[in-house]
JSON list of C-alpha atoms in Angstrom, two decimals:
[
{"chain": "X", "resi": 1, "resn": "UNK", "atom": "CA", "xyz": [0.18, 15.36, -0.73]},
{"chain": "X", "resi": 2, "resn": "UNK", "atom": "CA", "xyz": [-0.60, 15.36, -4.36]},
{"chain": "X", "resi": 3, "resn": "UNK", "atom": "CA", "xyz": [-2.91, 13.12, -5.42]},
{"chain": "X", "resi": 4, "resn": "UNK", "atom": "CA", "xyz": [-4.39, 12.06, -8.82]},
{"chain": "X", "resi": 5, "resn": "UNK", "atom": "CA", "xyz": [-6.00, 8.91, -8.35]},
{"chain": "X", "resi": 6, "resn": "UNK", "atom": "CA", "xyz": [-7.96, 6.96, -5.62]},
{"chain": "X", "resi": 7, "resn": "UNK", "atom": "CA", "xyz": [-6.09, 3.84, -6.27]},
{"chain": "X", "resi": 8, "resn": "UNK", "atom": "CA", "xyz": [-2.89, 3.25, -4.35]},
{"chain": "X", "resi": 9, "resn": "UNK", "atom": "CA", "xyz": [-0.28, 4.28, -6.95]},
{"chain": "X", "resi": 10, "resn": "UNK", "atom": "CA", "xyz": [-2.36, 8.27, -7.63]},
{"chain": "X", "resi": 11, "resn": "UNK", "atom": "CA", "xyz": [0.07, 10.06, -5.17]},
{"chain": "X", "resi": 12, "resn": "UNK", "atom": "CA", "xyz": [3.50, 11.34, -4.64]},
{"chain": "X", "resi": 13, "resn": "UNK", "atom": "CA", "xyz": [3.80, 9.38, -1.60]},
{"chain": "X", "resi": 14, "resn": "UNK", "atom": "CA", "xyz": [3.30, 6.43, -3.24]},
{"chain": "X", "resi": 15, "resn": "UNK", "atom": "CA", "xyz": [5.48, 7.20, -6.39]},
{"chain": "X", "resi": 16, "resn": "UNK", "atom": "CA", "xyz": [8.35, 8.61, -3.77]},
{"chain": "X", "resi": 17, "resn": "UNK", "atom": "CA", "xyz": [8.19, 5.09, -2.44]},
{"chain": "X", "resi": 18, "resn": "UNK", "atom": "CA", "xyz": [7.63, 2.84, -5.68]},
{"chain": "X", "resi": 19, "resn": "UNK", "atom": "CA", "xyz": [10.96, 4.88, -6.48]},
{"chain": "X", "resi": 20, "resn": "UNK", "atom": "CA", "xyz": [12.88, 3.90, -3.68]},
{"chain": "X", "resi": 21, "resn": "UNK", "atom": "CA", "xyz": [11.55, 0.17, -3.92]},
{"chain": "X", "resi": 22, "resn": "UNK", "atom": "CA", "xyz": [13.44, -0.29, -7.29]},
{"chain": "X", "resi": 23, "resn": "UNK", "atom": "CA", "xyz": [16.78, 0.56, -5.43]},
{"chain": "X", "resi": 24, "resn": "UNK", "atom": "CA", "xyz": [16.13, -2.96, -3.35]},
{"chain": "X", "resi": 25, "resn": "UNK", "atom": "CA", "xyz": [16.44, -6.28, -4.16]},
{"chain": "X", "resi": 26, "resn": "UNK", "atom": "CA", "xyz": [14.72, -8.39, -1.05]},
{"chain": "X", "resi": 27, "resn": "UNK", "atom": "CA", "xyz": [10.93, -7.79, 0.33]},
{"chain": "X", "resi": 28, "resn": "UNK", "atom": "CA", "xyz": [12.77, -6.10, 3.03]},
{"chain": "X", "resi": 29, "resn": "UNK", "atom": "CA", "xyz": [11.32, -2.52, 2.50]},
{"chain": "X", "resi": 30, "resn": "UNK", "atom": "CA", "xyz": [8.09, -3.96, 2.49]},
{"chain": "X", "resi": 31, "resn": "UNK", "atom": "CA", "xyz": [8.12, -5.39, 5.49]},
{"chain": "X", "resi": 32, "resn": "UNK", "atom": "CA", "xyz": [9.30, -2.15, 6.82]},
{"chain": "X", "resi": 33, "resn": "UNK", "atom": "CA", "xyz": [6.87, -0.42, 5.58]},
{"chain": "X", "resi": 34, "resn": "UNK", "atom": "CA", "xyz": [4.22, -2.41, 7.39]},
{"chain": "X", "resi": 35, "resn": "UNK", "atom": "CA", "xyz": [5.58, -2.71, 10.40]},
{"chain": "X", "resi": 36, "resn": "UNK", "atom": "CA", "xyz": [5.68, 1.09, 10.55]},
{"chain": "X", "resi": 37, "resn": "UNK", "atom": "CA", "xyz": [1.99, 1.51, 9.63]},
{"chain": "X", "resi": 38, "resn": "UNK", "atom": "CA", "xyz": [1.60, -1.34, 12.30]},
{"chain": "X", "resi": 39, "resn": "UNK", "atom": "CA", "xyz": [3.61, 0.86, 15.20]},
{"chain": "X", "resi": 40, "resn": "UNK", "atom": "CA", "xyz": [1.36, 2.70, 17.88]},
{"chain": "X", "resi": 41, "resn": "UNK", "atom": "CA", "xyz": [-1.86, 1.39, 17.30]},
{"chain": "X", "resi": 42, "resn": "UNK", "atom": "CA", "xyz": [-3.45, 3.76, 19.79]},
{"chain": "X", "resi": 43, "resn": "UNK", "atom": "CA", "xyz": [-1.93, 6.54, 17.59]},
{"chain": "X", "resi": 44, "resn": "UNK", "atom": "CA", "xyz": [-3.48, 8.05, 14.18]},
{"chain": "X", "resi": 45, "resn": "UNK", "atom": "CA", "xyz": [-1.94, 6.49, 11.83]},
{"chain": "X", "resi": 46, "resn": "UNK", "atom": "CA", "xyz": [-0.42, 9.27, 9.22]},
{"chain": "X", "resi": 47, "resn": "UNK", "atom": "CA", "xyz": [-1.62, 9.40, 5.71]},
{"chain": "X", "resi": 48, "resn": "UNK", "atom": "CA", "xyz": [2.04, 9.11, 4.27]},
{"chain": "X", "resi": 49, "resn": "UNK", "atom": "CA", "xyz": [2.29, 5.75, 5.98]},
{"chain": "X", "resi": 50, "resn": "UNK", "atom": "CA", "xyz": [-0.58, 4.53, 5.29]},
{"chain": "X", "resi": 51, "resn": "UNK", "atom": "CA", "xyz": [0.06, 5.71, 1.21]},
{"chain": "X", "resi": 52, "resn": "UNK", "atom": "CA", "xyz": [3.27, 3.91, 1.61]},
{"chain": "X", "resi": 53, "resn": "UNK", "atom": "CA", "xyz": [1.60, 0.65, 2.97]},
{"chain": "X", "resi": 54, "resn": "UNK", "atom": "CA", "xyz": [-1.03, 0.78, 0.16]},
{"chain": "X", "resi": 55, "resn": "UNK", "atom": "CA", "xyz": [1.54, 0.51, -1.89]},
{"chain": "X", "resi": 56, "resn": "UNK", "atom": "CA", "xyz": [3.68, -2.13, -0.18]},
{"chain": "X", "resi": 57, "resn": "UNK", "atom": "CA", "xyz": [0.49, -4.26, -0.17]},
{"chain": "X", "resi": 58, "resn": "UNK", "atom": "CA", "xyz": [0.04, -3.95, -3.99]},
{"chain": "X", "resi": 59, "resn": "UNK", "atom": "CA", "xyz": [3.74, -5.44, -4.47]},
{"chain": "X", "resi": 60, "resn": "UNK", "atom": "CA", "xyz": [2.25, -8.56, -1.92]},
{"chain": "X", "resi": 61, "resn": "UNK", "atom": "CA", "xyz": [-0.56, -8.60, -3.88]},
{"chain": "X", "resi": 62, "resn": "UNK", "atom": "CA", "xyz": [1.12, -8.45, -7.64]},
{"chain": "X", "resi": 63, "resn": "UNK", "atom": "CA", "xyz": [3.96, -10.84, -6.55]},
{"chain": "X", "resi": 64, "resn": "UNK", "atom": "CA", "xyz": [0.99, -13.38, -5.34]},
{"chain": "X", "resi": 65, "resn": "UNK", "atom": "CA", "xyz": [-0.65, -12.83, -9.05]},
{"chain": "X", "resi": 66, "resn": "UNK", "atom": "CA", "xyz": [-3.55, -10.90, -8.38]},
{"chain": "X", "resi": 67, "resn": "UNK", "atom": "CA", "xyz": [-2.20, -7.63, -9.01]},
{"chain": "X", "resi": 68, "resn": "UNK", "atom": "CA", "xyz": [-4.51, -4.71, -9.87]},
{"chain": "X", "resi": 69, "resn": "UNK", "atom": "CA", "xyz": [-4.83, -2.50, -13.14]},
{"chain": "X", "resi": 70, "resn": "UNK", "atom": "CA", "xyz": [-1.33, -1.87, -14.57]},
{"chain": "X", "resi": 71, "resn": "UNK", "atom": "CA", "xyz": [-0.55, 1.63, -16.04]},
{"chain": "X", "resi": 72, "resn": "UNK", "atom": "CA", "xyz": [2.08, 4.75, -15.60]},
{"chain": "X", "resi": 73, "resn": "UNK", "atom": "CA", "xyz": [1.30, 5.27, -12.01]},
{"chain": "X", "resi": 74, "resn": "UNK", "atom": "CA", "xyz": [2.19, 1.40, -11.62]},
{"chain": "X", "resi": 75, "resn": "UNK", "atom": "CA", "xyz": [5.52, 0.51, -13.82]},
{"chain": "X", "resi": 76, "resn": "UNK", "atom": "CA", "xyz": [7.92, 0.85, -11.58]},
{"chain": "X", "resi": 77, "resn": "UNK", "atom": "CA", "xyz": [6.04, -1.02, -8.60]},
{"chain": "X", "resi": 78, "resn": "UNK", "atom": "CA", "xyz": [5.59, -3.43, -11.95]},
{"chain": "X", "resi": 79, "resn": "UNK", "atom": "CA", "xyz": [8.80, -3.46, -13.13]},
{"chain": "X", "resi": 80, "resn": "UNK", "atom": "CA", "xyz": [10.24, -4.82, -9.93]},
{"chain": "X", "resi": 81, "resn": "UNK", "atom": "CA", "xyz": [7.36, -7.54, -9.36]},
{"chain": "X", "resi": 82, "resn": "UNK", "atom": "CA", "xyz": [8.06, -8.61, -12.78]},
{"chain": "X", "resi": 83, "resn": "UNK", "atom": "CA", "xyz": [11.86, -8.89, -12.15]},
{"chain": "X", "resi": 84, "resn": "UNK", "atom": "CA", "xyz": [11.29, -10.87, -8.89]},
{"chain": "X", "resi": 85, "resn": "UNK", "atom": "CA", "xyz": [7.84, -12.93, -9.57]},
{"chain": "X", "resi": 86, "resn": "UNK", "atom": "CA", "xyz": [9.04, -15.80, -10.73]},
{"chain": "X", "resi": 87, "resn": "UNK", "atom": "CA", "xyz": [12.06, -16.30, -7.33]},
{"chain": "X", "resi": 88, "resn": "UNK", "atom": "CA", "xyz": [9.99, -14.20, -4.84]},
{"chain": "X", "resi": 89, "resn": "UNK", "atom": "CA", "xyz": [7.70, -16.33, -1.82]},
{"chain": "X", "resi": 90, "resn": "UNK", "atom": "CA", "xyz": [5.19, -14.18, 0.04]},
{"chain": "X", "resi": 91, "resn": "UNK", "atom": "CA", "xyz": [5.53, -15.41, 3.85]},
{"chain": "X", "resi": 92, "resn": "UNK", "atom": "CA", "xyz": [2.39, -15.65, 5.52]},
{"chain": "X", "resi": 93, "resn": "UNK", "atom": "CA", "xyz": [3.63, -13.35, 8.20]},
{"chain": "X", "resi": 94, "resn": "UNK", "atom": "CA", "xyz": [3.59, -10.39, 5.86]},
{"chain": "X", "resi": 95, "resn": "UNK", "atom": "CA", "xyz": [0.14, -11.73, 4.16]},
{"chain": "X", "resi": 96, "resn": "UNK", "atom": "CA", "xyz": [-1.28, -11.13, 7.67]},
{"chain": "X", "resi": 97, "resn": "UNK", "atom": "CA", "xyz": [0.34, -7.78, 8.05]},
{"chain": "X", "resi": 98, "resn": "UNK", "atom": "CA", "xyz": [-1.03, -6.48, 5.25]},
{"chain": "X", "resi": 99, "resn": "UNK", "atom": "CA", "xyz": [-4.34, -7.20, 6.02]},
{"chain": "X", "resi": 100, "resn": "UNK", "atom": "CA", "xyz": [-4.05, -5.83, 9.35]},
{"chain": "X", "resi": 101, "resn": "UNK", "atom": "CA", "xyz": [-2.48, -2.54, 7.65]},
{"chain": "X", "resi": 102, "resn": "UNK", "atom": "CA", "xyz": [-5.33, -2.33, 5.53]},
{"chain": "X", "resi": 103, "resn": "UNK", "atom": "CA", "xyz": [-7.81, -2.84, 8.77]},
{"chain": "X", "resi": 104, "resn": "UNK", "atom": "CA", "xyz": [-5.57, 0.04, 10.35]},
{"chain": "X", "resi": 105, "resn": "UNK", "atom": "CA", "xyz": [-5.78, 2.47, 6.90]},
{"chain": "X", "resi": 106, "resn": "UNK", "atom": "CA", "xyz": [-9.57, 2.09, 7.26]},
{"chain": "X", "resi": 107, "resn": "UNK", "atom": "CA", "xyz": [-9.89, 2.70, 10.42]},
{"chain": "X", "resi": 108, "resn": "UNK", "atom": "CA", "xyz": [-11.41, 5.85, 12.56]},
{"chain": "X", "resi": 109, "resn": "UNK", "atom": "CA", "xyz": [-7.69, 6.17, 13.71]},
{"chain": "X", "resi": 110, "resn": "UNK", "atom": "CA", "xyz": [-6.15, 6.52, 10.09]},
{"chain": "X", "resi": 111, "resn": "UNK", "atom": "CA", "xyz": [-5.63, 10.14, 8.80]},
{"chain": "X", "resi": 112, "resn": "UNK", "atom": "CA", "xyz": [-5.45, 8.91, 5.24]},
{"chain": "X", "resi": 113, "resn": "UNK", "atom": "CA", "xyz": [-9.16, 7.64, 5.56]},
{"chain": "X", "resi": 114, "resn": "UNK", "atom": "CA", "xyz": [-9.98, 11.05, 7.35]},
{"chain": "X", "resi": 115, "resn": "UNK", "atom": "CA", "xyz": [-8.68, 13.12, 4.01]},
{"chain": "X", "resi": 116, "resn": "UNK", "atom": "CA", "xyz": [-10.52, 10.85, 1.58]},
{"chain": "X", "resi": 117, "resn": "UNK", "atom": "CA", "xyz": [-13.75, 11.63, 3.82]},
{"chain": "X", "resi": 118, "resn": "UNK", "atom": "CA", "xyz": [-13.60, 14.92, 3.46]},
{"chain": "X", "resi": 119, "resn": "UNK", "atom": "CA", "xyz": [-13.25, 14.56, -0.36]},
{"chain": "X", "resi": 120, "resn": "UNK", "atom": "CA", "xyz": [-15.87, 13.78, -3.02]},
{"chain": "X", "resi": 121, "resn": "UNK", "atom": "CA", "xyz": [-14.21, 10.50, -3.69]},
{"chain": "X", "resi": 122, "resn": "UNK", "atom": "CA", "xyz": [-14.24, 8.46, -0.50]},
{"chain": "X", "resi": 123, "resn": "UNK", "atom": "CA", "xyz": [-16.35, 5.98, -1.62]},
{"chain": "X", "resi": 124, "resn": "UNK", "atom": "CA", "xyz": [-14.44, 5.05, -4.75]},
{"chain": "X", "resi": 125, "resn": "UNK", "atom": "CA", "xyz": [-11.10, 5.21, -2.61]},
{"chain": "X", "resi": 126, "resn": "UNK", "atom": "CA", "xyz": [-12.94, 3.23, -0.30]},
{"chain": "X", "resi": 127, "resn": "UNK", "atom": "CA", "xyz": [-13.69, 0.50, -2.76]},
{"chain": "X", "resi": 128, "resn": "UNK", "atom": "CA", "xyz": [-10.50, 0.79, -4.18]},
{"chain": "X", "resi": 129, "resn": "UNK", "atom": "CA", "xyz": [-8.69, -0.27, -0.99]},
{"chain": "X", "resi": 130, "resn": "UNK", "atom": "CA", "xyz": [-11.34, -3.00, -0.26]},
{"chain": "X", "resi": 131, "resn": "UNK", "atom": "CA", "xyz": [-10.94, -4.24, -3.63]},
{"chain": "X", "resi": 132, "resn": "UNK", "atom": "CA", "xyz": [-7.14, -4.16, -2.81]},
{"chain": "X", "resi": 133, "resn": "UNK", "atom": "CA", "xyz": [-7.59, -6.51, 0.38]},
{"chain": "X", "resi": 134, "resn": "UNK", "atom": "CA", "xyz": [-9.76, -8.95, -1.32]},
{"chain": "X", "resi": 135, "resn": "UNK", "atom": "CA", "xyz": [-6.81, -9.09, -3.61]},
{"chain": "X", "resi": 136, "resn": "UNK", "atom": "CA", "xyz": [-4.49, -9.49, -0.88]},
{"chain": "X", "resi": 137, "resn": "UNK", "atom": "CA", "xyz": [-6.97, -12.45, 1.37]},
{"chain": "X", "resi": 138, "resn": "UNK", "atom": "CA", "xyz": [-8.03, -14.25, -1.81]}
]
């Protein structure tokens, strides 16, 4: 995986998947994306998954207004908030999945939390996805 930043947007994963969200219209591929970092919860979770959910979180979290730093890495994850803000309802059903991706991302079972371990940087990815579910519970 390539990866440039410790927020949730820094990786291809995440940019493959902001890409394919802007072909969508409905909260649908959110939800998908969830439930599949939800699936198997005795199983590691993989780190593309769980890059994918950070990211599906961030469009729960922008479309509730408490979206995180906007940049390049963001726009098109923005671009489609932006389009859909004003229409777009967050059901509490996927509020509570995304906190309970987040728990599973974090988790001793979670291979993206393994790689960020092993790197120089887990503590500021760390804090970034914290900061991330505050955004998401607040």
């Amino acid at each position: 995986m390539g990866t440039w930043a410790v927020d949730a947007f820094g990786n291809d994963y995440a940019q493959d998947w902001a890409e394919d969200l802007a072909q969508t219209s409905s909260l649908e591929a959110v939800e998908n994306t969830l439930d599949v970092a939800l699936e198997h919860p005795g199983e590691v979770l993989e780190a593309p998954f769980a890059a994918e959910a950070l990211v599906a979180v961030e469009v729960l979290a922008r479309l509730q207004g408490k979206g995180g730093e906007r940049g390049e890495d963001s726009a098109a994850v923005d671009e489609w908030v932006d389009a859909r803000k004003a229409k777009a309802r967050v059901r509490a059903d996927l509020a509570d999945k995304a906190g309970r991706a987040i728990e599973r991302i974090l988790s001793d079972r979670s291979e993206l939390r393994e790689l960020w371990a092993d790197s120089e940087h887990y503590a500021d990815w760390r804090a970034s996805v914290e900061a991330l579910r505050a955004r998401i519970s607040a």
